[in-house]
PDB file of N, CA and C in Angstrom:
ATOM      1  N   MET A 788       0.845  -1.181   0.000  1.00 51.00           N
ATOM      2  CA  MET A 788       0.000   0.000   0.000  1.00 51.00           C
ATOM      3  C   MET A 788       0.882   1.233   0.000  1.00 51.00           C
ATOM      4  N   THR A 789       0.528   2.172  -0.836  1.00 73.00           N
ATOM      5  CA  THR A 789       1.224   3.441  -0.797  1.00 73.00           C
ATOM      6  C   THR A 789       0.228   4.536  -0.490  1.00 73.00           C
ATOM      7  N   VAL A 790       0.724   5.543   0.142  1.00 80.00           N
ATOM      8  CA  VAL A 790      -0.122   6.686   0.470  1.00 80.00           C
ATOM      9  C   VAL A 790      -0.634   7.331  -0.809  1.00 80.00           C
ATOM     10  N   GLU A 791       0.222   7.386  -1.819  1.00 85.00           N
ATOM     11  CA  GLU A 791      -0.173   8.000  -3.087  1.00 85.00           C
ATOM     12  C   GLU A 791      -1.352   7.267  -3.723  1.00 85.00           C
ATOM     13  N   LEU A 792      -1.351   5.945  -3.633  1.00 88.00           N
ATOM     14  CA  LEU A 792      -2.448   5.163  -4.192  1.00 88.00           C
ATOM     15  C   LEU A 792      -3.760   5.486  -3.486  1.00 88.00           C
ATOM     16  N   VAL A 793      -3.728   5.582  -2.176  1.00 86.00           N
ATOM     17  CA  VAL A 793      -4.940   5.924  -1.424  1.00 86.00           C
ATOM     18  C   VAL A 793      -5.421   7.315  -1.819  1.00 86.00           C
ATOM     19  N   GLU A 794      -4.501   8.269  -1.951  1.00 87.00           N
ATOM     20  CA  GLU A 794      -4.883   9.621  -2.372  1.00 87.00           C
ATOM     21  C   GLU A 794      -5.580   9.589  -3.727  1.00 87.00           C
ATOM     22  N   ILE A 795      -5.027   8.835  -4.658  1.00 91.00           N
ATOM     23  CA  ILE A 795      -5.588   8.771  -6.009  1.00 91.00           C
ATOM     24  C   ILE A 795      -6.981   8.155  -6.006  1.00 91.00           C
ATOM     25  N   VAL A 796      -7.169   7.042  -5.304  1.00 92.00           N
ATOM     26  CA  VAL A 796      -8.486   6.390  -5.324  1.00 92.00           C
ATOM     27  C   VAL A 796      -9.536   7.228  -4.607  1.00 92.00           C
ATOM     28  N   VAL A 797      -9.146   7.933  -3.555  1.00 91.00           N
ATOM     29  CA  VAL A 797     -10.096   8.816  -2.867  1.00 91.00           C
ATOM     30  C   VAL A 797     -10.503   9.949  -3.799  1.00 91.00           C
ATOM     31  N   GLN A 798      -9.531  10.556  -4.467  1.00 91.00           N
ATOM     32  CA  GLN A 798      -9.827  11.653  -5.387  1.00 91.00           C
ATOM     33  C   GLN A 798     -10.737  11.184  -6.524  1.00 91.00           C
ATOM     34  N   LYS A 799     -10.452  10.030  -7.090  1.00 93.00           N
ATOM     35  CA  LYS A 799     -11.273   9.509  -8.187  1.00 93.00           C
ATOM     36  C   LYS A 799     -12.694   9.189  -7.727  1.00 93.00           C
ATOM     37  N   ALA A 800     -12.836   8.660  -6.526  1.00 93.00           N
ATOM     38  CA  ALA A 800     -14.176   8.354  -6.006  1.00 93.00           C
ATOM     39  C   ALA A 800     -14.987   9.634  -5.832  1.00 93.00           C
ATOM     40  N   ILE A 801     -14.354  10.682  -5.320  1.00 90.00           N
ATOM     41  CA  ILE A 801     -15.051  11.962  -5.130  1.00 90.00           C
ATOM     42  C   ILE A 801     -15.477  12.535  -6.472  1.00 90.00           C
ATOM     43  N   ILE A 802     -14.575  12.527  -7.443  1.00 92.00           N
ATOM     44  CA  ILE A 802     -14.892  13.070  -8.767  1.00 92.00           C
ATOM     45  C   ILE A 802     -16.014  12.270  -9.422  1.00 92.00           C
ATOM     46  N   LYS A 803     -15.948  10.950  -9.326  1.00 93.00           N
ATOM     47  CA  LYS A 803     -16.957  10.107  -9.970  1.00 93.00           C
ATOM     48  C   LYS A 803     -18.358  10.375  -9.421  1.00 93.00           C
ATOM     49  N   VAL A 804     -18.470  10.541  -8.120  1.00 90.00           N
ATOM     50  CA  VAL A 804     -19.787  10.722  -7.502  1.00 90.00           C
ATOM     51  C   VAL A 804     -20.278  12.160  -7.601  1.00 90.00           C
ATOM     52  N   THR A 805     -19.390  13.131  -7.353  1.00 88.00           N
ATOM     53  CA  THR A 805     -19.828  14.528  -7.258  1.00 88.00           C
ATOM     54  C   THR A 805     -19.559  15.348  -8.506  1.00 88.00           C
ATOM     55  N   LYS A 806     -18.668  14.873  -9.382  1.00 89.00           N
ATOM     56  CA  LYS A 806     -18.210  15.623 -10.557  1.00 89.00           C
ATOM     57  C   LYS A 806     -17.438  16.873 -10.150  1.00 89.00           C
ATOM     58  N   ILE A 807     -16.934  16.892  -8.922  1.00 84.00           N
ATOM     59  CA  ILE A 807     -16.185  18.033  -8.397  1.00 84.00           C
ATOM     60  C   ILE A 807     -14.714  17.648  -8.305  1.00 84.00           C
ATOM     61  N   GLU A 808     -13.853  18.441  -8.962  1.00 82.00           N
ATOM     62  CA  GLU A 808     -12.406  18.244  -8.849  1.00 82.00           C
ATOM     63  C   GLU A 808     -11.985  18.676  -7.449  1.00 82.00           C
ATOM     64  N   THR A 809     -11.143  17.909  -6.829  1.00 81.00           N
ATOM     65  CA  THR A 809     -10.695  18.239  -5.485  1.00 81.00           C
ATOM     66  C   THR A 809      -9.255  17.806  -5.293  1.00 81.00           C
ATOM     67  N   THR A 810      -8.622  18.380  -4.320  1.00 79.00           N
ATOM     68  CA  THR A 810      -7.259  18.003  -3.986  1.00 79.00           C
ATOM     69  C   THR A 810      -7.304  17.075  -2.782  1.00 79.00           C
ATOM     70  N   VAL A 811      -6.544  16.017  -2.843  1.00 82.00           N
ATOM     71  CA  VAL A 811      -6.463  15.067  -1.740  1.00 82.00           C
ATOM     72  C   VAL A 811      -5.027  15.049  -1.265  1.00 82.00           C
ATOM     73  N   SER A 812      -4.847  15.203   0.028  1.00 77.00           N
ATOM     74  CA  SER A 812      -3.491  15.152   0.578  1.00 77.00           C
ATOM     75  C   SER A 812      -3.502  14.318   1.847  1.00 77.00           C
ATOM     76  N   THR A 813      -2.332  13.893   2.235  1.00 72.00           N
ATOM     77  CA  THR A 813      -2.232  13.052   3.421  1.00 72.00           C
ATOM     78  C   THR A 813      -1.782  13.864   4.616  1.00 72.00           C
ATOM     79  N   SER A 814      -2.048  13.317   5.759  1.00 70.00           N
ATOM     80  CA  SER A 814      -1.642  13.934   7.015  1.00 70.00           C
ATOM     81  C   SER A 814      -0.579  13.059   7.653  1.00 70.00           C
ATOM     82  N   SER A 815       0.194  13.658   8.509  1.00 65.00           N
ATOM     83  CA  SER A 815       1.201  12.871   9.221  1.00 65.00           C
ATOM     84  C   SER A 815       0.595  12.130  10.413  1.00 65.00           C
ATOM     85  N   ALA A 816      -0.659  12.424  10.724  1.00 63.00           N
ATOM     86  CA  ALA A 816      -1.316  11.751  11.845  1.00 63.00           C
ATOM     87  C   ALA A 816      -1.484  10.270  11.531  1.00 63.00           C
ATOM     88  N   LYS A 817      -1.145   9.446  12.466  1.00 67.00           N
ATOM     89  CA  LYS A 817      -1.242   7.996  12.291  1.00 67.00           C
ATOM     90  C   LYS A 817      -2.480   7.471  13.010  1.00 67.00           C
ATOM     91  N   THR A 818      -3.075   6.447  12.446  1.00 64.00           N
ATOM     92  CA  THR A 818      -4.195   5.796  13.114  1.00 64.00           C
ATOM     93  C   THR A 818      -3.678   4.524  13.770  1.00 64.00           C
ATOM     94  N   ALA A 819      -4.325   4.139  14.854  1.00 65.00           N
ATOM     95  CA  ALA A 819      -3.906   2.934  15.566  1.00 65.00           C
ATOM     96  C   ALA A 819      -4.139   1.691  14.712  1.00 65.00           C
ATOM     97  N   LYS A 820      -5.199   1.720  13.939  1.00 75.00           N
ATOM     98  CA  LYS A 820      -5.549   0.553  13.138  1.00 75.00           C
ATOM     99  C   LYS A 820      -6.363   1.017  11.940  1.00 75.00           C
ATOM    100  N   GLY A 821      -6.034   0.526  10.771  1.00 82.00           N
ATOM    101  CA  GLY A 821      -6.834   0.820   9.596  1.00 82.00           C
ATOM    102  C   GLY A 821      -6.440   2.098   8.894  1.00 82.00           C
ATOM    103  N   VAL A 822      -7.427   2.670   8.215  1.00 84.00           N
ATOM    104  CA  VAL A 822      -7.229   3.869   7.405  1.00 84.00           C
ATOM    105  C   VAL A 822      -8.263   4.898   7.825  1.00 84.00           C
ATOM    106  N   SER A 823      -7.835   6.142   7.940  1.00 84.00           N
ATOM    107  CA  SER A 823      -8.754   7.227   8.278  1.00 84.00           C
ATOM    108  C   SER A 823      -8.743   8.248   7.152  1.00 84.00           C
ATOM    109  N   VAL A 824      -9.929   8.585   6.646  1.00 84.00           N
ATOM    110  CA  VAL A 824     -10.075   9.590   5.600  1.00 84.00           C
ATOM    111  C   VAL A 824     -10.930  10.707   6.176  1.00 84.00           C
ATOM    112  N   VAL A 825     -10.416  11.930   6.143  1.00 82.00           N
ATOM    113  CA  VAL A 825     -11.152  13.085   6.650  1.00 82.00           C
ATOM    114  C   VAL A 825     -11.389  14.033   5.486  1.00 82.00           C
ATOM    115  N   LEU A 826     -12.639  14.364   5.241  1.00 81.00           N
ATOM    116  CA  LEU A 826     -12.999  15.290   4.174  1.00 81.00           C
ATOM    117  C   LEU A 826     -13.345  16.630   4.801  1.00 81.00           C
ATOM    118  N   HIS A 827     -12.676  17.675   4.351  1.00 79.00           N
ATOM    119  CA  HIS A 827     -12.904  19.013   4.892  1.00 79.00           C
ATOM    120  C   HIS A 827     -13.696  19.860   3.902  1.00 79.00           C
ATOM    121  N   ASP A 828     -14.501  20.753   4.424  1.00 72.00           N
ATOM    122  CA  ASP A 828     -15.214  21.749   3.622  1.00 72.00           C
ATOM    123  C   ASP A 828     -16.098  21.142   2.543  1.00 72.00           C
ATOM    124  N   PHE A 829     -16.774  20.072   2.878  1.00 74.00           N
ATOM    125  CA  PHE A 829     -17.698  19.481   1.923  1.00 74.00           C
ATOM    126  C   PHE A 829     -19.099  19.984   2.211  1.00 74.00           C
ATOM    127  N   ASN A 830     -19.817  20.312   1.159  1.00 79.00           N
ATOM    128  CA  ASN A 830     -21.165  20.833   1.261  1.00 79.00           C
ATOM    129  C   ASN A 830     -22.041  19.994   0.330  1.00 79.00           C
ATOM    130  N   LEU A 831     -22.643  18.949   0.870  1.00 81.00           N
ATOM    131  CA  LEU A 831     -23.391  17.996   0.057  1.00 81.00           C
ATOM    132  C   LEU A 831     -24.767  17.719   0.637  1.00 81.00           C
ATOM    133  N   LYS A 832     -25.669  17.282  -0.242  1.00 83.00           N
ATOM    134  CA  LYS A 832     -26.950  16.774   0.242  1.00 83.00           C
ATOM    135  C   LYS A 832     -26.660  15.525   1.066  1.00 83.00           C
ATOM    136  N   PRO A 833     -27.488  15.247   2.069  1.00 84.00           N
ATOM    137  CA  PRO A 833     -27.248  14.064   2.906  1.00 84.00           C
ATOM    138  C   PRO A 833     -27.129  12.768   2.098  1.00 84.00           C
ATOM    139  N   THR A 834     -27.989  12.593   1.105  1.00 88.00           N
ATOM    140  CA  THR A 834     -27.922  11.364   0.314  1.00 88.00           C
ATOM    141  C   THR A 834     -26.634  11.298  -0.501  1.00 88.00           C
ATOM    142  N   LYS A 835     -26.179  12.421  -1.023  1.00 87.00           N
ATOM    143  CA  LYS A 835     -24.932  12.457  -1.797  1.00 87.00           C
ATOM    144  C   LYS A 835     -23.741  12.209  -0.878  1.00 87.00           C
ATOM    145  N   ALA A 836     -23.801  12.720   0.353  1.00 85.00           N
ATOM    146  CA  ALA A 836     -22.711  12.493   1.308  1.00 85.00           C
ATOM    147  C   ALA A 836     -22.558  11.003   1.604  1.00 85.00           C
ATOM    148  N   VAL A 837     -23.666  10.304   1.758  1.00 89.00           N
ATOM    149  CA  VAL A 837     -23.622   8.863   2.019  1.00 89.00           C
ATOM    150  C   VAL A 837     -23.013   8.127   0.829  1.00 89.00           C
ATOM    151  N   VAL A 838     -23.388   8.525  -0.378  1.00 92.00           N
ATOM    152  CA  VAL A 838     -22.856   7.877  -1.579  1.00 92.00           C
ATOM    153  C   VAL A 838     -21.355   8.123  -1.696  1.00 92.00           C
ATOM    154  N   VAL A 839     -20.912   9.361  -1.438  1.00 91.00           N
ATOM    155  CA  VAL A 839     -19.482   9.684  -1.504  1.00 91.00           C
ATOM    156  C   VAL A 839     -18.709   8.854  -0.486  1.00 91.00           C
ATOM    157  N   MET A 840     -19.205   8.797   0.726  1.00 90.00           N
ATOM    158  CA  MET A 840     -18.508   8.054   1.774  1.00 90.00           C
ATOM    159  C   MET A 840     -18.442   6.562   1.440  1.00 90.00           C
ATOM    160  N   SER A 841     -19.512   6.012   0.904  1.00 93.00           N
ATOM    161  CA  SER A 841     -19.515   4.598   0.517  1.00 93.00           C
ATOM    162  C   SER A 841     -18.546   4.341  -0.633  1.00 93.00           C
ATOM    163  N   ALA A 842     -18.516   5.247  -1.606  1.00 94.00           N
ATOM    164  CA  ALA A 842     -17.611   5.097  -2.752  1.00 94.00           C
ATOM    165  C   ALA A 842     -16.156   5.160  -2.311  1.00 94.00           C
ATOM    166  N   ILE A 843     -15.856   6.058  -1.391  1.00 92.00           N
ATOM    167  CA  ILE A 843     -14.483   6.172  -0.887  1.00 92.00           C
ATOM    168  C   ILE A 843     -14.091   4.905  -0.140  1.00 92.00           C
ATOM    169  N   LYS A 844     -14.979   4.430   0.714  1.00 93.00           N
ATOM    170  CA  LYS A 844     -14.674   3.217   1.490  1.00 93.00           C
ATOM    171  C   LYS A 844     -14.415   2.032   0.560  1.00 93.00           C
ATOM    172  N   LEU A 845     -15.252   1.858  -0.448  1.00 94.00           N
ATOM    173  CA  LEU A 845     -15.074   0.759  -1.392  1.00 94.00           C
ATOM    174  C   LEU A 845     -13.777   0.924  -2.189  1.00 94.00           C
ATOM    175  N   ALA A 846     -13.492   2.138  -2.642  1.00 93.00           N
ATOM    176  CA  ALA A 846     -12.274   2.388  -3.424  1.00 93.00           C
ATOM    177  C   ALA A 846     -11.019   2.093  -2.609  1.00 93.00           C
ATOM    178  N   VAL A 847     -11.003   2.527  -1.352  1.00 91.00           N
ATOM    179  CA  VAL A 847      -9.844   2.272  -0.493  1.00 91.00           C
ATOM    180  C   VAL A 847      -9.708   0.769  -0.234  1.00 91.00           C
ATOM    181  N   PHE A 848     -10.819   0.106   0.047  1.00 93.00           N
ATOM    182  CA  PHE A 848     -10.799  -1.342   0.287  1.00 93.00           C
ATOM    183  C   PHE A 848     -10.211  -2.088  -0.914  1.00 93.00           C
ATOM    184  N   LEU A 849     -10.669  -1.738  -2.116  1.00 92.00           N
ATOM    185  CA  LEU A 849     -10.175  -2.405  -3.321  1.00 92.00           C
ATOM    186  C   LEU A 849      -8.716  -2.059  -3.602  1.00 92.00           C
ATOM    187  N   ALA A 850      -8.340  -0.799  -3.387  1.00 90.00           N
ATOM    188  CA  ALA A 850      -6.954  -0.385  -3.626  1.00 90.00           C
ATOM    189  C   ALA A 850      -5.992  -1.115  -2.697  1.00 90.00           C
ATOM    190  N   LEU A 851      -6.452  -1.401  -1.494  1.00 88.00           N
ATOM    191  CA  LEU A 851      -5.613  -2.105  -0.525  1.00 88.00           C
ATOM    192  C   LEU A 851      -5.773  -3.620  -0.638  1.00 88.00           C
ATOM    193  N   GLU A 852      -6.438  -4.046  -1.700  1.00 90.00           N
ATOM    194  CA  GLU A 852      -6.626  -5.466  -2.001  1.00 90.00           C
ATOM    195  C   GLU A 852      -7.259  -6.235  -0.848  1.00 90.00           C
ATOM    196  N   GLY A 853      -8.168  -5.583  -0.134  1.00 90.00           N
ATOM    197  CA  GLY A 853      -8.884  -6.241   0.949  1.00 90.00           C
ATOM    198  C   GLY A 853      -8.066  -6.505   2.198  1.00 90.00           C
ATOM    199  N   LYS A 854      -6.860  -5.961   2.261  1.00 89.00           N
ATOM    200  CA  LYS A 854      -5.986  -6.215   3.418  1.00 89.00           C
ATOM    201  C   LYS A 854      -6.436  -5.466   4.665  1.00 89.00           C
ATOM    202  N   VAL A 855      -7.241  -4.428   4.487  1.00 88.00           N
ATOM    203  CA  VAL A 855      -7.799  -3.684   5.618  1.00 88.00           C
ATOM    204  C   VAL A 855      -9.310  -3.902   5.580  1.00 88.00           C
ATOM    205  N   PRO A 856      -9.879  -4.500   6.622  1.00 89.00           N
ATOM    206  CA  PRO A 856     -11.331  -4.720   6.639  1.00 89.00           C
ATOM    207  C   PRO A 856     -12.088  -3.395   6.534  1.00 89.00           C
ATOM    208  N   THR A 857     -13.248  -3.430   5.896  1.00 88.00           N
ATOM    209  CA  THR A 857     -14.019  -2.194   5.738  1.00 88.00           C
ATOM    210  C   THR A 857     -14.372  -1.568   7.077  1.00 88.00           C
ATOM    211  N   LYS A 858     -14.496  -2.368   8.126  1.00 91.00           N
ATOM    212  CA  LYS A 858     -14.803  -1.794   9.444  1.00 91.00           C
ATOM    213  C   LYS A 858     -13.650  -0.947   9.977  1.00 91.00           C
ATOM    214  N   ASP A 859     -12.460  -1.117   9.400  1.00 90.00           N
ATOM    215  CA  ASP A 859     -11.296  -0.337   9.824  1.00 90.00           C
ATOM    216  C   ASP A 859     -10.967   0.804   8.863  1.00 90.00           C
ATOM    217  N   ILE A 860     -11.880   1.096   7.947  1.00 89.00           N
ATOM    218  CA  ILE A 860     -11.735   2.259   7.068  1.00 89.00           C
ATOM    219  C   ILE A 860     -12.727   3.293   7.572  1.00 89.00           C
ATOM    220  N   HIS A 861     -12.204   4.351   8.161  1.00 87.00           N
ATOM    221  CA  HIS A 861     -13.045   5.358   8.807  1.00 87.00           C
ATOM    222  C   HIS A 861     -13.065   6.629   7.972  1.00 87.00           C
ATOM    223  N   ILE A 862     -14.255   7.161   7.747  1.00 86.00           N
ATOM    224  CA  ILE A 862     -14.409   8.377   6.955  1.00 86.00           C
ATOM    225  C   ILE A 862     -15.138   9.402   7.800  1.00 86.00           C
ATOM    226  N   THR A 863     -14.553  10.588   7.881  1.00 84.00           N
ATOM    227  CA  THR A 863     -15.151  11.690   8.628  1.00 84.00           C
ATOM    228  C   THR A 863     -15.413  12.829   7.657  1.00 84.00           C
ATOM    229  N   LEU A 864     -16.598  13.378   7.693  1.00 80.00           N
ATOM    230  CA  LEU A 864     -16.988  14.463   6.800  1.00 80.00           C
ATOM    231  C   LEU A 864     -17.135  15.740   7.615  1.00 80.00           C
ATOM    232  N   HIS A 865     -16.278  16.719   7.343  1.00 79.00           N
ATOM    233  CA  HIS A 865     -16.386  18.029   7.985  1.00 79.00           C
ATOM    234  C   HIS A 865     -16.948  18.997   6.961  1.00 79.00           C
ATOM    235  N   GLY A 866     -17.981  19.671   7.299  1.00 75.00           N
ATOM    236  CA  GLY A 866     -18.601  20.609   6.374  1.00 75.00           C
ATOM    237  C   GLY A 866     -20.047  20.764   6.769  1.00 75.00           C
ATOM    238  N   SER A 867     -20.874  20.969   5.779  1.00 66.00           N
ATOM    239  CA  SER A 867     -22.288  21.121   6.083  1.00 66.00           C
ATOM    240  C   SER A 867     -23.095  20.332   5.074  1.00 66.00           C
ATOM    241  N   LEU A 868     -24.272  19.957   5.475  1.00 60.00           N
ATOM    242  CA  LEU A 868     -25.172  19.295   4.554  1.00 60.00           C
ATOM    243  C   LEU A 868     -25.979  20.371   3.855  1.00 60.00           C
ATOM    244  N   SER A 869     -26.215  20.165   2.585  1.00 59.00           N
ATOM    245  CA  SER A 869     -26.811  21.205   1.766  1.00 59.00           C
ATOM    246  C   SER A 869     -28.030  20.678   1.038  1.00 59.00           C
ATOM    247  N   THR A 870     -28.853  21.587   0.614  1.00 54.00           N
ATOM    248  CA  THR A 870     -29.947  21.224  -0.274  1.00 54.00           C
ATOM    249  C   THR A 870     -29.645  21.703  -1.687  1.00 54.00           C
ATOM    250  N   ASP A 871     -28.440  22.242  -1.908  1.00 52.00           N
ATOM    251  CA  ASP A 871     -28.092  22.824  -3.203  1.00 52.00           C
ATOM    252  C   ASP A 871     -27.409  21.866  -4.158  1.00 52.00           C
ATOM    253  N   LEU A 872     -26.588  20.952  -3.658  1.00 43.00           N
ATOM    254  CA  LEU A 872     -25.793  20.101  -4.556  1.00 43.00           C
ATOM    255  C   LEU A 872     -26.442  18.757  -4.771  1.00 43.00           C
TER     256      LEU A 872
END
């Protein structure tokens, strides 16, 4: 697993679901177990937020070839829920 691969699959999942180009970068913060993805400044409808989070989780799981169980892939969405997007 490379950090770059995770960045790429997260970015592609976001673009595929939302059609929004975004920058994905890694943090030096380490997780005790699994993978943690934090999305900042997202403004999505609740249903779209669920789809984005599911797409990211699946993309990371597949990129890591199933070596990290989906229960250990954590996604946090910081932003607001919208009725506009």
